[in-house]
Amino acid sequence: MDQKKRAPVKIDRMGCEIHDHLIGGFRALTLTDGDYSITVLPEKGSDIISMRDDKTDTEFLWTSPQGLRADTPSKNFIDNYEGGWQECFPIGGSAINYRGAQMGQHGEVHALAWRVVDSFHDSGEASITLETHTIKTPFALRKKITLRNHVGLVEIEEWITNESDESLPVLWGHHPALGGNFLDANCKIDAPAKKVWSYVLPENSETGQFDQSISGAWPHLVNKRGEIIDLSEVAPPESKTADMLFISDFTDGWISVTNRERKAGLAFLFDPQLFPVMWFWQMYGGGTGYPWFGRAYTMALEPFTGVPNPNASDIDHVAGTKLIAG
């Protein structure tokens, strides 16, 4: 079943349920309380491919042009990117050497199967607990995803264990891409942050609005034409821009997006000590060539432990990585 056409799951409002089904050839677990639902693919990196407000028929997450495919032989992140929400571990960003192992874009857990080791639902909540082990690095990961009944709250708790005797660096984060029928030019971003700066990716050099390493006070940044851009206002797809930015210096751990026309919104709550930088990926129709060919309208607000270093030869020279002791 194509996830774009998945009908909202309707259940008895007395409690929460978990639906075990197939989407695009993958096992899917949908946690729902009848008002809100979230769909997870355990065998595909524990990706979250849908977050819905079923009361207003609002889908918050983006589906990429290629969508969810089970027939892609490549393990490369972008070849298998269906949109939605991925976990990036033990690195985020471009491929890099990790203590002798060549680590692909956004690490390895997005390409791994996670085992469902526990599930639970009652009148107050629905939850699933997932586990996986990395292959190129010696990490064990455990994740619990919980939907609280009728309050629209999804909690993600994680435990990461370094099973080696070495202290290992990680550039860890989450990659939720917003879209669906939620994202449009009526959306506004709010965040208790102080700083924003640009990071020009080679593929965005023509359609990006900003020069390299331009900084400003959130949410304002000066573009290539000398204009002050309010980054809290989401641009329409007709803008044909594509930019990578970083938001930092949070005084509190949250960031929200509100669609003022639909009267719908969501907020991400995070620990700013653990995730001090929010990667801000804007793809407002400006992604030319592979893989988007101008078809991508999305943005991602990604809490990360640090920032990538395009000049780093290996993980030990990436700024802002966190050490996990052995």
Short mmCIF file of C-alpha atoms in Angstrom, two decimals:
data_model
loop_
_atom_site.label_atom_id
_atom_site.label_comp_id
_atom_site.label_asym_id
_atom_site.label_seq_id
_atom_site.Cartn_x
_atom_site.Cartn_y
_atom_site.Cartn_z
CA MET A 1 0.00 0.00 0.00
CA ASP A 2 1.30 3.47 -0.85
CA GLN A 3 1.54 5.49 2.35
CA LYS A 4 0.17 8.57 0.60
CA LYS A 5 -3.20 6.83 0.31
CA ARG A 6 -3.37 5.32 3.76
CA ALA A 7 -6.74 6.13 5.29
CA PRO A 8 -6.77 7.42 8.87
CA VAL A 9 -7.16 4.56 11.35
CA LYS A 10 -10.39 4.95 13.32
CA ILE A 11 -10.82 3.18 16.63
CA ASP A 12 -12.87 3.31 19.80
CA ARG A 13 -11.99 6.54 21.64
CA MET A 14 -11.84 4.65 24.93
CA GLY A 15 -8.13 3.92 24.52
CA CYS A 16 -5.03 3.50 22.38
CA GLU A 17 -4.25 0.71 19.96
CA ILE A 18 -1.36 -0.57 17.86
CA HIS A 19 -2.03 -1.75 14.31
CA ASP A 20 0.48 -4.17 12.74
CA HIS A 21 0.22 -3.99 8.94
CA LEU A 22 2.20 -3.64 5.70
CA ILE A 23 3.06 -0.47 3.78
CA GLY A 24 5.06 -0.66 0.56
CA GLY A 25 6.27 -4.16 1.42
CA PHE A 26 7.50 -3.14 4.88
CA ARG A 27 6.10 -4.05 8.26
CA ALA A 28 4.44 -0.99 9.78
CA LEU A 29 3.26 -0.31 13.32
CA THR A 30 0.67 2.43 13.73
CA LEU A 31 0.12 3.78 17.22
CA THR A 32 -3.24 5.54 17.41
CA ASP A 33 -5.80 6.92 19.81
CA GLY A 34 -8.36 7.85 17.16
CA ASP A 35 -7.38 11.53 17.29
CA TYR A 36 -3.67 11.21 16.53
CA SER A 37 -1.56 8.51 14.90
CA ILE A 38 2.09 7.77 14.21
CA THR A 39 3.41 5.05 11.89
CA VAL A 40 6.83 3.42 12.34
CA LEU A 41 8.74 1.05 10.04
CA PRO A 42 10.79 -1.17 12.39
CA GLU A 43 12.60 -3.02 9.62
CA LYS A 44 13.61 0.18 7.81
CA GLY A 45 15.72 2.03 10.32
CA SER A 46 12.76 2.59 12.67
CA ASP A 47 11.71 5.37 10.27
CA ILE A 48 8.60 7.31 11.21
CA ILE A 49 6.73 7.77 7.95
CA SER A 50 3.51 9.35 9.17
CA MET A 51 2.43 11.70 11.94
CA ARG A 52 -1.21 12.62 11.67
CA ASP A 53 -3.83 14.73 13.38
CA ASP A 54 -6.76 12.57 12.34
CA LYS A 55 -9.30 15.07 13.68
CA THR A 56 -8.32 17.62 11.03
CA ASP A 57 -6.97 15.13 8.45
CA THR A 58 -3.53 16.76 8.69
CA GLU A 59 -0.38 14.84 7.71
CA PHE A 60 2.74 16.52 9.10
CA LEU A 61 5.50 14.47 7.45
CA TRP A 62 6.75 14.67 3.88
CA THR A 63 6.79 11.84 1.35
CA SER A 64 9.66 12.10 -1.16
CA PRO A 65 9.02 11.83 -4.92
CA GLN A 66 10.37 8.27 -5.05
CA GLY A 67 8.36 7.32 -1.97
CA LEU A 68 8.74 4.09 -0.05
CA ARG A 69 10.24 1.28 -2.13
CA ALA A 70 11.22 -2.23 -1.15
CA ASP A 71 12.99 -2.93 -4.46
CA THR A 72 15.96 -0.54 -4.11
CA PRO A 73 19.19 -2.60 -3.89
CA SER A 74 21.30 0.33 -2.67
CA LYS A 75 21.86 1.00 1.04
CA ASN A 76 22.75 4.62 0.27
CA PHE A 77 20.65 7.03 2.32
CA ILE A 78 19.39 9.21 -0.51
CA ASP A 79 18.59 6.25 -2.81
CA ASN A 80 16.28 4.88 -0.11
CA TYR A 81 14.92 8.13 1.25
CA GLU A 82 11.13 8.00 1.39
CA GLY A 83 10.79 11.18 3.43
CA GLY A 84 9.48 11.10 6.98
CA TRP A 85 11.71 10.96 10.05
CA GLN A 86 15.07 9.15 10.24
CA GLU A 87 17.61 8.73 13.00
CA CYS A 88 21.17 9.72 12.03
CA PHE A 89 23.79 7.73 13.96
CA PRO A 90 26.71 7.50 14.57
CA ILE A 91 27.14 10.40 12.15
CA GLY A 92 24.98 12.94 10.39
CA GLY A 93 25.81 14.63 7.13
CA SER A 94 28.19 13.51 4.41
CA ALA A 95 30.10 10.23 4.22
CA ILE A 96 33.26 10.16 6.32
CA ASN A 97 35.95 7.82 7.61
CA TYR A 98 34.99 6.46 11.02
CA ARG A 99 38.02 4.91 12.73
CA GLY A 100 38.87 2.95 9.58
CA ALA A 101 35.30 2.25 8.40
CA GLN A 102 33.80 4.20 5.52
CA MET A 103 30.56 5.57 6.93
CA GLY A 104 27.88 6.63 4.45
CA GLN A 105 25.64 9.68 4.55
CA HIS A 106 23.76 10.02 7.87
CA GLY A 107 25.42 6.95 9.41
CA GLU A 108 24.19 3.38 9.52
CA VAL A 109 21.14 2.96 11.75
CA HIS A 110 18.76 4.32 9.07
CA ALA A 111 19.61 1.26 6.95
CA LEU A 112 19.29 -1.33 9.72
CA ALA A 113 16.37 -3.45 10.82
CA TRP A 114 15.23 -2.81 14.38
CA ARG A 115 13.69 -5.61 16.45
CA VAL A 116 10.41 -4.99 18.22
CA VAL A 117 11.16 -6.22 21.73
CA ASP A 118 8.05 -4.91 23.47
CA SER A 119 4.69 -3.31 22.73
CA PHE A 120 1.98 -2.06 25.03
CA HIS A 121 -1.35 -0.27 24.84
CA ASP A 122 -4.12 0.60 27.26
CA SER A 123 -6.52 3.46 27.91
CA GLY A 124 -3.70 5.92 28.50
CA GLU A 125 -0.97 5.18 25.98
CA ALA A 126 0.45 3.01 23.23
CA SER A 127 4.16 2.26 23.04
CA ILE A 128 6.68 0.14 21.16
CA THR A 129 10.27 -0.61 22.16
CA LEU A 130 12.86 -1.29 19.45
CA GLU A 131 16.48 -2.46 19.49
CA THR A 132 19.32 -2.72 16.99
CA HIS A 133 23.11 -3.13 16.83
CA THR A 134 25.29 -1.21 14.42
CA ILE A 135 27.57 -3.16 12.06
CA LYS A 136 30.55 -0.89 11.37
CA THR A 137 30.65 0.45 14.92
CA PRO A 138 30.15 -1.26 18.31
CA PHE A 139 26.91 0.39 19.44
CA ALA A 140 23.70 -1.08 20.82
CA LEU A 141 20.62 1.14 20.55
CA ARG A 142 17.28 0.87 22.30
CA LYS A 143 14.33 3.18 21.59
CA LYS A 144 10.87 3.50 23.12
CA ILE A 145 8.19 5.42 21.20
CA THR A 146 5.04 6.31 23.15
CA LEU A 147 1.79 7.99 22.06
CA ARG A 148 -0.12 9.55 24.96
CA ASN A 149 -3.90 9.25 24.73
CA HIS A 150 -5.76 12.22 23.15
CA VAL A 151 -3.16 14.86 23.99
CA GLY A 152 -1.14 14.70 20.76
CA LEU A 153 2.11 13.90 22.58
CA VAL A 154 4.70 11.49 21.18
CA GLU A 155 7.67 10.66 23.41
CA ILE A 156 10.92 9.12 22.18
CA GLU A 157 13.30 7.73 24.81
CA GLU A 158 16.66 6.32 23.73
CA TRP A 159 19.53 4.39 25.26
CA ILE A 160 22.86 4.01 23.45
CA THR A 161 25.59 1.65 24.67
CA ASN A 162 29.17 1.58 23.44
CA GLU A 163 30.11 -2.10 23.70
CA SER A 164 33.82 -1.51 23.05
CA ASP A 165 36.69 -0.45 25.31
CA GLU A 166 37.28 2.74 23.29
CA SER A 167 35.67 6.14 23.76
CA LEU A 168 33.94 6.81 20.46
CA PRO A 169 32.76 10.13 18.96
CA VAL A 170 29.30 10.53 17.48
CA LEU A 171 27.53 13.23 15.49
CA TRP A 172 24.00 12.15 16.39
CA GLY A 173 20.67 13.62 15.41
CA HIS A 174 17.16 13.20 14.10
CA HIS A 175 15.90 14.09 10.62
CA PRO A 176 12.13 14.80 10.59
CA ALA A 177 11.08 16.27 7.23
CA LEU A 178 7.80 18.18 7.29
CA GLY A 179 5.37 18.22 4.39
CA GLY A 180 2.13 16.44 3.59
CA ASN A 181 -0.86 18.77 3.54
CA PHE A 182 0.57 20.64 6.54
CA LEU A 183 3.52 22.50 5.04
CA ASP A 184 2.85 25.61 2.97
CA ALA A 185 3.51 29.34 2.99
CA ASN A 186 1.03 29.77 5.86
CA CYS A 187 3.52 28.08 8.21
CA LYS A 188 5.55 29.97 10.79
CA ILE A 189 8.48 28.71 12.86
CA ASP A 190 8.97 29.81 16.46
CA ALA A 191 12.06 29.03 18.53
CA PRO A 192 13.77 30.51 21.62
CA ALA A 193 17.08 30.69 19.75
CA LYS A 194 19.57 33.50 19.26
CA LYS A 195 21.74 32.57 16.28
CA VAL A 196 21.38 31.26 12.74
CA TRP A 197 24.02 30.75 10.06
CA SER A 198 24.32 29.38 6.54
CA TYR A 199 26.10 26.30 5.24
CA VAL A 200 26.21 26.15 1.45
CA LEU A 201 26.13 22.61 0.09
CA PRO A 202 27.67 22.19 -3.39
CA GLU A 203 24.37 21.04 -4.85
CA ASN A 204 22.66 24.21 -3.57
CA SER A 205 25.19 26.73 -4.84
CA GLU A 206 22.92 27.89 -7.67
CA THR A 207 19.54 27.87 -5.91
CA GLY A 208 20.68 28.81 -2.41
CA GLN A 209 19.72 32.22 -1.07
CA PHE A 210 22.82 32.79 1.06
CA ASP A 211 26.59 32.98 0.81
CA GLN A 212 28.73 30.60 2.85
CA SER A 213 28.89 31.07 6.65
CA ILE A 214 26.67 34.14 6.85
CA SER A 215 25.37 34.53 10.40
CA GLY A 216 22.63 36.57 12.02
CA ALA A 217 20.28 36.85 14.97
CA TRP A 218 17.50 34.27 14.58
CA PRO A 219 15.29 34.42 12.57
CA HIS A 220 16.90 36.98 10.25
CA LEU A 221 19.68 36.47 7.71
CA VAL A 222 20.94 38.61 4.83
CA ASN A 223 20.74 36.95 1.41
CA LYS A 224 23.02 37.27 -1.61
CA ARG A 225 21.13 40.38 -2.78
CA GLY A 226 21.51 42.15 0.54
CA GLU A 227 17.89 41.57 1.57
CA ILE A 228 16.96 40.60 5.12
CA ILE A 229 15.12 37.26 5.04
CA ASP A 230 12.81 36.22 7.85
CA LEU A 231 13.54 32.49 8.14
CA SER A 232 10.61 31.93 10.48
CA GLU A 233 8.27 32.39 7.51
CA VAL A 234 8.10 29.28 5.32
CA ALA A 235 8.50 30.12 1.62
CA PRO A 236 6.17 28.73 -1.07
CA PRO A 237 7.37 26.11 -3.59
CA GLU A 238 7.40 28.81 -6.27
CA SER A 239 10.41 30.37 -4.56
CA LYS A 240 12.62 27.58 -6.01
CA THR A 241 15.25 27.88 -3.29
CA ALA A 242 17.30 25.27 -1.42
CA ASP A 243 19.37 26.07 1.66
CA MET A 244 21.08 24.44 4.63
CA LEU A 245 21.19 26.45 7.84
CA PHE A 246 21.99 25.95 11.51
CA ILE A 247 20.09 27.40 14.48
CA SER A 248 21.78 27.56 17.88
CA ASP A 249 22.00 29.25 21.28
CA PHE A 250 18.63 27.97 22.47
CA THR A 251 17.45 29.37 25.80
CA ASP A 252 14.94 26.51 26.04
CA GLY A 253 14.62 23.15 24.31
CA TRP A 254 11.80 23.52 21.81
CA ILE A 255 10.96 24.61 18.29
CA SER A 256 7.48 24.78 16.76
CA VAL A 257 5.81 25.10 13.37
CA THR A 258 2.25 26.42 13.04
CA ASN A 259 0.07 26.51 9.94
CA ARG A 260 -1.99 29.62 10.58
CA GLU A 261 -4.53 28.83 7.87
CA ARG A 262 -5.20 25.22 8.93
CA LYS A 263 -4.90 26.09 12.64
CA ALA A 264 -2.64 23.08 13.07
CA GLY A 265 0.88 22.79 14.37
CA LEU A 266 3.52 20.73 16.11
CA ALA A 267 6.48 21.31 18.38
CA PHE A 268 9.69 19.37 18.93
CA LEU A 269 10.90 19.26 22.54
CA PHE A 270 14.56 18.32 23.09
CA ASP A 271 17.45 18.60 25.54
CA PRO A 272 19.51 21.61 24.37
CA GLN A 273 22.51 20.35 26.34
CA LEU A 274 22.54 17.12 24.34
CA PHE A 275 21.32 18.64 21.06
CA PRO A 276 22.61 22.26 21.04
CA VAL A 277 22.25 22.77 17.27
CA MET A 278 19.14 22.55 15.10
CA TRP A 279 19.97 21.73 11.49
CA PHE A 280 17.49 23.56 9.26
CA TRP A 281 17.15 21.97 5.81
CA GLN A 282 15.05 24.05 3.43
CA MET A 283 14.02 22.47 0.15
CA TYR A 284 11.51 24.94 -1.22
CA GLY A 285 11.39 23.58 -4.76
CA GLY A 286 15.02 24.47 -5.48
CA GLY A 287 16.64 21.04 -5.55
CA THR A 288 17.81 20.55 -9.15
CA GLY A 289 19.09 17.30 -10.63
CA TYR A 290 19.22 14.01 -8.73
CA PRO A 291 17.35 13.15 -6.58
CA TRP A 292 14.76 15.92 -6.58
CA PHE A 293 14.68 17.38 -10.10
CA GLY A 294 12.73 20.33 -8.71
CA ARG A 295 10.05 18.14 -7.11
CA ALA A 296 10.89 18.53 -3.42
CA TYR A 297 8.93 20.88 -1.18
CA THR A 298 9.86 20.19 2.41
CA MET A 299 11.88 21.38 5.34
CA ALA A 300 13.51 19.52 8.20
CA LEU A 301 14.21 20.79 11.71
CA GLU A 302 16.88 18.41 12.99
CA PRO A 303 18.21 18.40 16.57
CA PHE A 304 21.90 17.41 16.49
CA THR A 305 24.83 17.06 18.87
CA GLY A 306 27.01 19.25 16.62
CA VAL A 307 27.68 20.45 13.09
CA PRO A 308 29.40 18.78 10.13
CA ASN A 309 32.88 19.77 9.01
CA PRO A 310 33.26 19.60 5.21
CA ASN A 311 37.04 19.70 5.52
CA ALA A 312 37.31 16.86 8.04
CA SER A 313 39.11 13.75 6.85
CA ASP A 314 37.63 11.60 9.61
CA ILE A 315 35.13 11.62 12.47
CA ASP A 316 37.74 12.68 15.04
CA HIS A 317 38.05 16.08 13.34
CA VAL A 318 34.33 16.94 13.28
CA ALA A 319 33.37 19.79 15.58
CA GLY A 320 30.72 19.24 18.20
CA THR A 321 30.78 15.45 18.35
CA LYS A 322 29.91 13.83 21.67
CA LEU A 323 32.11 11.10 23.11
CA ILE A 324 30.43 7.92 24.28
CA ALA A 325 32.76 6.15 26.68
CA GLY A 326 33.52 2.46 26.33
#
